[in-house]
XYZ file of C-alpha atoms in Angstrom:
462
model
C 77.540 42.931 137.029
C 76.951 42.834 140.779
C 78.854 40.182 142.742
C 76.554 37.303 143.627
C 75.280 36.936 147.180
C 74.580 33.401 148.387
C 72.127 33.306 151.292
C 72.231 30.505 153.896
C 69.680 30.543 156.739
C 71.214 29.616 160.116
C 68.925 28.822 163.059
C 70.182 29.792 166.531
C 68.451 27.338 168.883
C 68.898 26.251 172.496
C 67.567 26.315 176.066
C 66.439 29.623 177.572
C 69.327 31.743 178.939
C 72.034 29.903 176.993
C 72.990 33.234 175.344
C 71.492 32.831 171.852
C 70.604 36.502 171.298
C 74.032 37.661 172.573
C 75.637 35.195 170.148
C 73.505 36.458 167.221
C 74.504 40.036 168.131
C 78.224 39.128 168.333
C 78.106 37.433 164.909
C 75.956 39.948 163.001
C 77.041 42.694 160.665
C 73.445 43.922 160.031
C 70.281 43.675 162.141
C 66.749 43.667 160.733
C 63.668 45.397 162.138
C 63.158 42.250 164.185
C 66.604 41.589 165.632
C 68.031 41.296 169.150
C 64.774 41.444 171.166
C 63.736 44.870 169.933
C 60.104 44.175 170.897
C 59.216 46.057 174.135
C 57.757 42.856 175.712
C 61.058 41.023 175.106
C 63.032 43.853 176.727
C 60.706 44.077 179.716
C 60.936 40.330 180.389
C 64.584 39.981 179.382
C 63.882 36.956 177.163
C 63.356 36.340 173.450
C 59.636 36.049 172.657
C 59.722 35.890 168.880
C 62.000 35.006 165.986
C 64.811 37.570 165.550
C 66.639 38.085 162.253
C 70.054 39.554 161.511
C 72.794 38.832 159.011
C 76.513 38.193 158.784
C 78.240 38.861 155.469
C 81.597 37.336 154.672
C 83.714 36.343 151.655
C 82.518 33.336 149.668
C 84.513 30.236 150.759
C 86.261 28.243 147.967
C 83.985 25.173 148.295
C 81.014 27.269 147.096
C 82.387 27.958 143.665
C 84.895 30.218 141.918
C 84.557 33.926 141.254
C 83.899 36.927 143.463
C 80.887 36.992 145.712
C 79.612 37.200 149.228
C 78.204 34.598 151.582
C 75.309 35.931 153.633
C 74.294 34.028 156.774
C 70.771 35.023 157.811
C 70.687 34.292 161.549
C 67.284 33.169 162.838
C 67.326 33.714 166.623
C 64.659 31.354 168.048
C 63.140 31.749 171.531
C 64.338 29.249 174.155
C 61.374 29.286 176.524
C 59.373 26.035 176.622
C 56.032 27.776 176.050
C 57.260 29.198 172.727
C 57.993 25.845 171.076
C 55.502 26.508 168.237
C 57.531 29.631 167.295
C 60.706 27.497 167.335
C 59.077 24.880 165.040
C 58.073 27.689 162.664
C 61.658 28.963 162.695
C 63.150 25.496 162.122
C 61.303 25.052 158.830
C 63.185 27.905 157.168
C 66.757 27.006 158.171
C 69.524 25.279 156.189
C 72.027 24.991 159.039
C 71.492 24.937 162.792
C 73.587 26.281 165.670
C 72.682 24.518 168.915
C 73.767 26.848 171.734
C 74.674 25.117 175.006
C 75.505 26.857 178.292
C 78.906 25.249 178.989
C 78.262 25.376 182.768
C 74.973 23.415 182.450
C 75.237 21.121 179.417
C 72.164 19.652 177.694
C 68.868 20.894 179.177
C 65.243 20.019 178.360
C 64.739 22.568 175.592
C 68.223 21.906 174.154
C 67.045 18.307 173.662
C 63.762 19.443 172.041
C 65.700 21.759 169.713
C 67.930 18.809 168.769
C 64.809 16.747 167.920
C 63.392 19.594 165.771
C 66.792 19.944 164.076
C 66.838 16.246 163.182
C 63.414 16.594 161.532
C 63.918 19.887 159.703
C 67.638 20.430 159.150
C 70.636 18.874 157.375
C 73.693 20.229 159.236
C 74.502 21.421 162.742
C 77.244 23.217 164.687
C 77.272 22.997 168.507
C 78.296 26.220 170.268
C 79.452 25.907 173.904
C 78.726 29.430 175.179
C 79.661 31.321 178.387
C 83.189 29.905 178.689
C 84.113 33.150 180.546
C 82.193 31.745 183.553
C 84.718 28.900 183.898
C 87.765 29.668 186.101
C 90.727 30.270 183.799
C 92.962 27.530 185.216
C 90.213 24.880 184.736
C 88.686 26.313 181.548
C 90.395 24.103 178.976
C 89.719 20.821 180.809
C 86.053 21.830 181.445
C 85.556 22.622 177.718
C 87.140 19.279 176.739
C 84.920 17.425 179.212
C 81.734 19.094 177.869
C 82.861 18.508 174.255
C 83.226 14.750 174.961
C 79.807 14.725 176.648
C 78.185 16.399 173.631
C 79.914 14.012 171.202
C 78.449 11.093 173.181
C 74.944 12.679 173.157
C 75.058 13.149 169.372
C 76.515 9.689 168.651
C 73.201 8.118 167.564
C 71.791 11.162 165.754
C 72.320 12.327 162.190
C 74.587 15.070 163.583
C 77.205 12.605 164.869
C 80.703 14.101 164.499
C 79.463 17.662 163.897
C 81.807 20.577 164.827
C 81.778 21.821 168.455
C 83.068 25.365 169.108
C 83.624 27.099 172.485
C 82.818 30.839 172.749
C 81.880 33.618 175.153
C 79.410 35.778 173.198
C 79.114 38.391 175.966
C 81.930 38.029 178.544
C 80.807 39.301 181.939
C 77.091 38.936 181.091
C 74.517 41.513 179.996
C 75.746 44.155 182.471
C 79.346 44.066 181.202
C 80.627 47.115 179.273
C 80.497 46.980 175.449
C 84.304 47.208 175.351
C 84.515 43.541 176.491
C 85.375 41.607 173.312
C 83.621 38.272 172.693
C 85.830 35.154 172.699
C 85.980 32.527 169.942
C 83.698 34.351 167.455
C 86.225 34.465 164.570
C 86.816 30.686 164.992
C 83.027 30.120 164.933
C 82.670 32.166 161.705
C 85.371 30.003 160.062
C 83.500 26.836 161.142
C 80.202 28.230 159.778
C 81.930 29.005 156.469
C 83.325 25.457 156.306
C 79.831 24.008 156.955
C 78.053 26.271 154.422
C 76.680 24.448 151.384
C 74.625 25.329 148.315
C 71.053 24.694 149.482
C 68.674 23.549 146.738
C 66.813 26.661 145.596
C 64.058 26.505 142.991
C 62.568 29.785 141.696
C 59.862 27.957 139.696
C 56.472 26.910 141.034
C 54.064 28.826 143.246
C 55.418 31.635 145.430
C 55.017 30.954 149.160
C 56.495 33.050 151.972
C 56.376 32.672 155.760
C 55.699 36.094 157.316
C 57.015 36.649 160.842
C 56.720 40.439 161.277
C 54.404 43.083 159.853
C 54.616 46.868 160.367
C 53.736 50.108 158.551
C 56.096 52.847 157.301
C 54.517 56.265 156.988
C 54.076 57.350 153.384
C 55.308 53.960 152.076
C 52.764 51.306 153.048
C 52.831 48.082 155.040
C 55.969 45.905 155.118
C 55.717 42.141 155.613
C 59.069 40.523 156.409
C 59.747 36.823 156.166
C 61.473 33.940 154.394
C 60.497 32.621 150.964
C 59.660 28.902 151.270
C 59.120 28.226 147.552
C 59.027 29.956 144.159
C 60.001 33.581 143.601
C 58.514 37.091 143.690
C 59.183 40.273 141.689
C 58.122 43.911 141.849
C 54.568 44.405 140.563
C 53.496 40.766 141.310
C 50.135 40.166 142.963
C 50.339 38.237 146.242
C 47.487 36.776 148.282
C 47.168 36.919 152.070
C 45.037 33.763 152.401
C 44.161 34.217 156.101
C 42.435 37.521 155.201
C 41.355 36.532 151.672
C 42.878 39.696 150.147
C 45.263 40.184 147.185
C 47.825 43.021 147.067
C 50.428 44.256 144.563
C 54.150 44.253 145.558
C 55.239 47.922 145.562
C 58.866 47.558 146.724
C 61.205 44.969 148.284
C 64.320 45.013 150.464
C 66.853 42.464 151.738
C 68.546 43.750 154.910
C 68.065 47.443 153.970
C 69.134 46.853 150.328
C 66.397 47.417 147.676
C 65.930 44.444 145.292
C 63.646 43.798 142.293
C 63.161 40.045 142.841
C 63.780 37.323 145.439
C 63.576 33.525 145.432
C 63.273 30.444 147.658
C 65.477 30.700 150.773
C 65.781 34.514 150.683
C 64.902 36.695 153.672
C 63.006 39.686 152.316
C 60.704 42.582 153.251
C 57.752 43.061 150.872
C 55.925 46.421 150.848
C 52.220 46.666 149.869
C 49.701 49.522 150.234
C 46.304 49.959 151.935
C 46.698 47.145 154.410
C 46.499 47.301 158.228
C 49.569 45.537 159.730
C 47.600 44.700 162.909
C 45.572 42.177 160.862
C 48.586 39.941 160.187
C 51.053 39.178 162.958
C 52.487 36.099 161.241
C 51.283 33.736 158.581
C 51.715 33.012 154.889
C 51.498 35.000 151.664
C 51.443 33.270 148.285
C 50.598 33.257 144.574
C 46.820 33.962 144.444
C 44.664 30.796 144.839
C 47.658 28.473 145.374
C 47.030 27.483 149.027
C 44.269 25.302 150.422
C 42.290 25.662 153.630
C 41.649 22.196 155.018
C 39.530 20.681 157.799
C 41.257 17.277 157.921
C 44.257 15.551 156.374
C 45.927 12.221 155.753
C 49.604 12.192 156.753
C 52.420 9.652 156.651
C 54.185 9.740 159.992
C 56.976 8.496 162.262
C 57.003 8.522 166.042
C 59.744 10.621 167.675
C 61.795 8.094 169.646
C 62.329 10.405 172.664
C 58.565 10.728 173.252
C 57.734 8.449 176.174
C 53.950 8.015 175.854
C 51.995 5.782 173.476
C 50.337 7.390 170.451
C 46.669 6.413 170.876
C 43.927 6.691 168.262
C 41.296 9.330 169.204
C 43.896 11.212 171.304
C 44.252 14.968 170.834
C 47.580 16.567 169.959
C 48.819 20.060 169.143
C 49.352 19.807 165.400
C 51.814 22.242 163.820
C 51.210 22.513 160.075
C 53.451 25.053 158.378
C 53.316 28.087 160.682
C 49.999 27.291 162.374
C 49.413 25.204 165.485
C 45.899 23.875 166.173
C 44.404 21.051 168.227
C 43.641 17.902 166.246
C 42.381 14.352 166.838
C 44.255 11.421 165.293
C 43.305 7.998 163.955
C 46.195 5.662 163.099
C 46.149 3.016 160.387
C 48.688 0.795 158.645
C 48.904 -1.496 155.586
C 47.151 -4.871 155.838
C 49.507 -7.296 157.745
C 50.439 -9.149 154.508
C 51.733 -5.848 153.074
C 53.828 -4.780 156.105
C 57.092 -5.184 154.171
C 55.905 -3.770 150.870
C 57.866 -0.741 149.593
C 55.658 2.344 149.845
C 55.922 5.129 147.248
C 57.092 8.278 149.004
C 54.736 11.277 149.386
C 51.830 9.492 147.651
C 48.711 8.003 149.221
C 46.840 5.179 147.434
C 43.068 5.264 147.982
C 42.605 1.957 146.127
C 44.220 -0.119 148.895
C 42.689 -1.505 152.081
C 44.215 -0.333 155.367
C 44.112 -1.788 158.863
C 42.749 0.383 161.719
C 45.146 0.617 164.698
C 44.208 1.463 168.292
C 47.638 3.087 168.513
C 50.748 3.773 166.435
C 52.720 0.512 166.137
C 56.247 0.656 167.514
C 58.485 -1.779 169.394
C 57.421 -0.339 172.748
C 53.696 -0.395 171.849
C 53.642 -4.175 171.341
C 52.646 -5.792 174.649
C 55.262 -7.634 176.711
C 53.459 -10.983 176.196
C 53.614 -10.506 172.418
C 57.241 -9.466 172.748
C 58.091 -12.720 174.535
C 56.373 -14.766 171.814
C 57.982 -12.715 169.044
C 61.415 -12.984 170.636
C 61.120 -16.744 170.446
C 59.774 -16.593 166.884
C 62.122 -13.842 165.693
C 61.854 -10.090 165.142
C 58.682 -8.086 165.935
C 56.836 -7.391 162.670
C 56.242 -3.663 162.171
C 54.947 -1.967 159.007
C 57.430 0.052 156.918
C 54.992 2.978 156.839
C 52.023 4.109 158.943
C 49.492 6.865 158.405
C 47.072 8.970 160.410
C 43.850 10.795 159.714
C 44.077 14.217 161.385
C 40.844 16.064 162.145
C 41.487 19.722 163.019
C 39.425 21.647 165.569
C 39.668 24.682 163.296
C 40.636 24.820 159.602
C 44.280 25.452 158.624
C 45.784 26.996 155.484
C 48.887 25.225 154.217
C 50.753 23.999 151.112
C 50.734 20.378 149.962
C 53.428 17.987 151.251
C 54.280 20.316 154.136
C 55.901 19.211 157.379
C 53.525 18.209 160.196
C 54.634 17.935 163.842
C 52.380 16.533 166.586
C 53.155 17.447 170.184
C 51.708 17.535 173.688
C 52.359 21.172 174.548
C 50.142 20.982 177.649
C 52.723 18.693 179.334
C 54.250 20.348 182.423
C 57.168 22.397 181.080
C 59.251 21.586 184.163
C 58.920 17.836 183.584
C 62.148 16.539 182.090
C 60.413 14.980 179.075
C 60.157 15.446 175.300
C 56.805 16.971 174.295
C 57.239 16.322 170.560
C 55.399 13.097 169.703
C 55.500 12.523 165.930
C 56.413 14.144 162.621
C 55.181 13.511 159.128
C 54.244 14.804 155.683
C 50.790 16.044 154.701
C 49.750 13.839 151.752
C 46.096 14.746 151.242
C 44.080 17.660 152.604
C 40.281 17.740 152.831
C 38.884 21.133 151.874
C 35.208 20.223 152.138
C 33.649 21.048 155.511
C 31.438 17.947 155.153
C 34.453 15.692 154.483
C 33.005 12.937 156.725
C 30.254 12.362 154.112
C 32.047 13.351 150.898
C 35.650 12.274 151.402
C 36.059 9.730 154.183
C 34.003 6.978 152.465
C 36.885 6.770 149.898
C 39.282 5.801 152.708
C 39.100 1.994 153.093
C 40.099 1.308 156.691
C 38.867 -1.945 158.248
C 38.959 -3.350 161.771
C 39.893 -6.925 162.605
C 37.340 -8.685 164.776
C 37.112 -12.206 166.033
C 34.454 -13.969 168.086
C 34.799 -17.022 170.276
C 31.984 -19.432 171.025
C 31.231 -23.002 172.087
C 29.723 -25.694 169.897
C 26.833 -27.299 171.799
C 25.693 -29.857 169.216
C 27.283 -31.229 166.018
């Protein structure tokens, strides 16, 4: 019997030029077809433009069970450039553990903060990597690392990653031009920390197969290979899979995991699936699934929370970039909440009740959205009353294909990328999709949202 291989997906995130790709290269034992900026555009510009994948194999640590076996870290190298945030969000949805890479000479930068926000939404565990320690003068190196470590601990204090490990490394001493003989610093310590943080992610092979495709290419005489990460269910040789964006179904001819042929793969695995008679230019990235298991929707109801680092108000009728699964489209929002008497009622998670009445809101209700006059009154009367849960109706400018209960992120990606501000506005869960193009006539009448109105007048005669 073959020794078991446990796969854990590790996202490598951080600000542009913090050395993420060099770190992925220093850690990896095997690269995929899409590793280390192999795309010609990435090489020409000297920056990561797409998700890169490689893997590190190591012995199974004791906390992950007895018996022989290997632990495989699939490293997902995310771009760091502000304009590629939608690619980063796509990458964040497939990771179990996150490495936030910080340039030790610069500390937290705008995109490091955005990556931290995405990590809090999509990820359970994090390791902070202080990279480029070779740029610090040797006599001051230790004190500079300690200073930056304290700074990072303070930054993470009020996040779910408080107290997470912080490791100092130099992935590529001397920079990109340095000879290959220069050995990286701190990598073996980082691998030990990653092993200590590894956990058994929940993996469920049952249910519909769904896979996020990030690269597609043809191999002469073989067919077309689609590489990606399985989000749910499992797939085996000979299965039929649907490419919903193109409305075609194909049979799985062969499969590989990091150059090793396999006969089946399940949720969490990184795999290449080979099919025949299909032009790879038609699918750059997207989803493949069990035939007829995904829905194409024109609008949706989501439960949502505002991201606390977003400075603006969330106004009804405003347009946001909505990332649903691996697609980002423009959408208009309308916010609503429970009736005021039900503000404190416990809401069942991931379910939307069409029988109830809901109150229309001009904007998402949060402490900073309540006017200062109201705040003064409420301060005297006690705490500001806010609902436990709020929802939004999202109307997409073009239809999107996605699974039920998927993660939704709303952002303002047209904000100036040089402004030192968080562009991610809210995150939520898609509760109900509307597949009918005429949903305004067929579906929306079921949604009971009312507005409060009051009129003032004078009595002239009694």
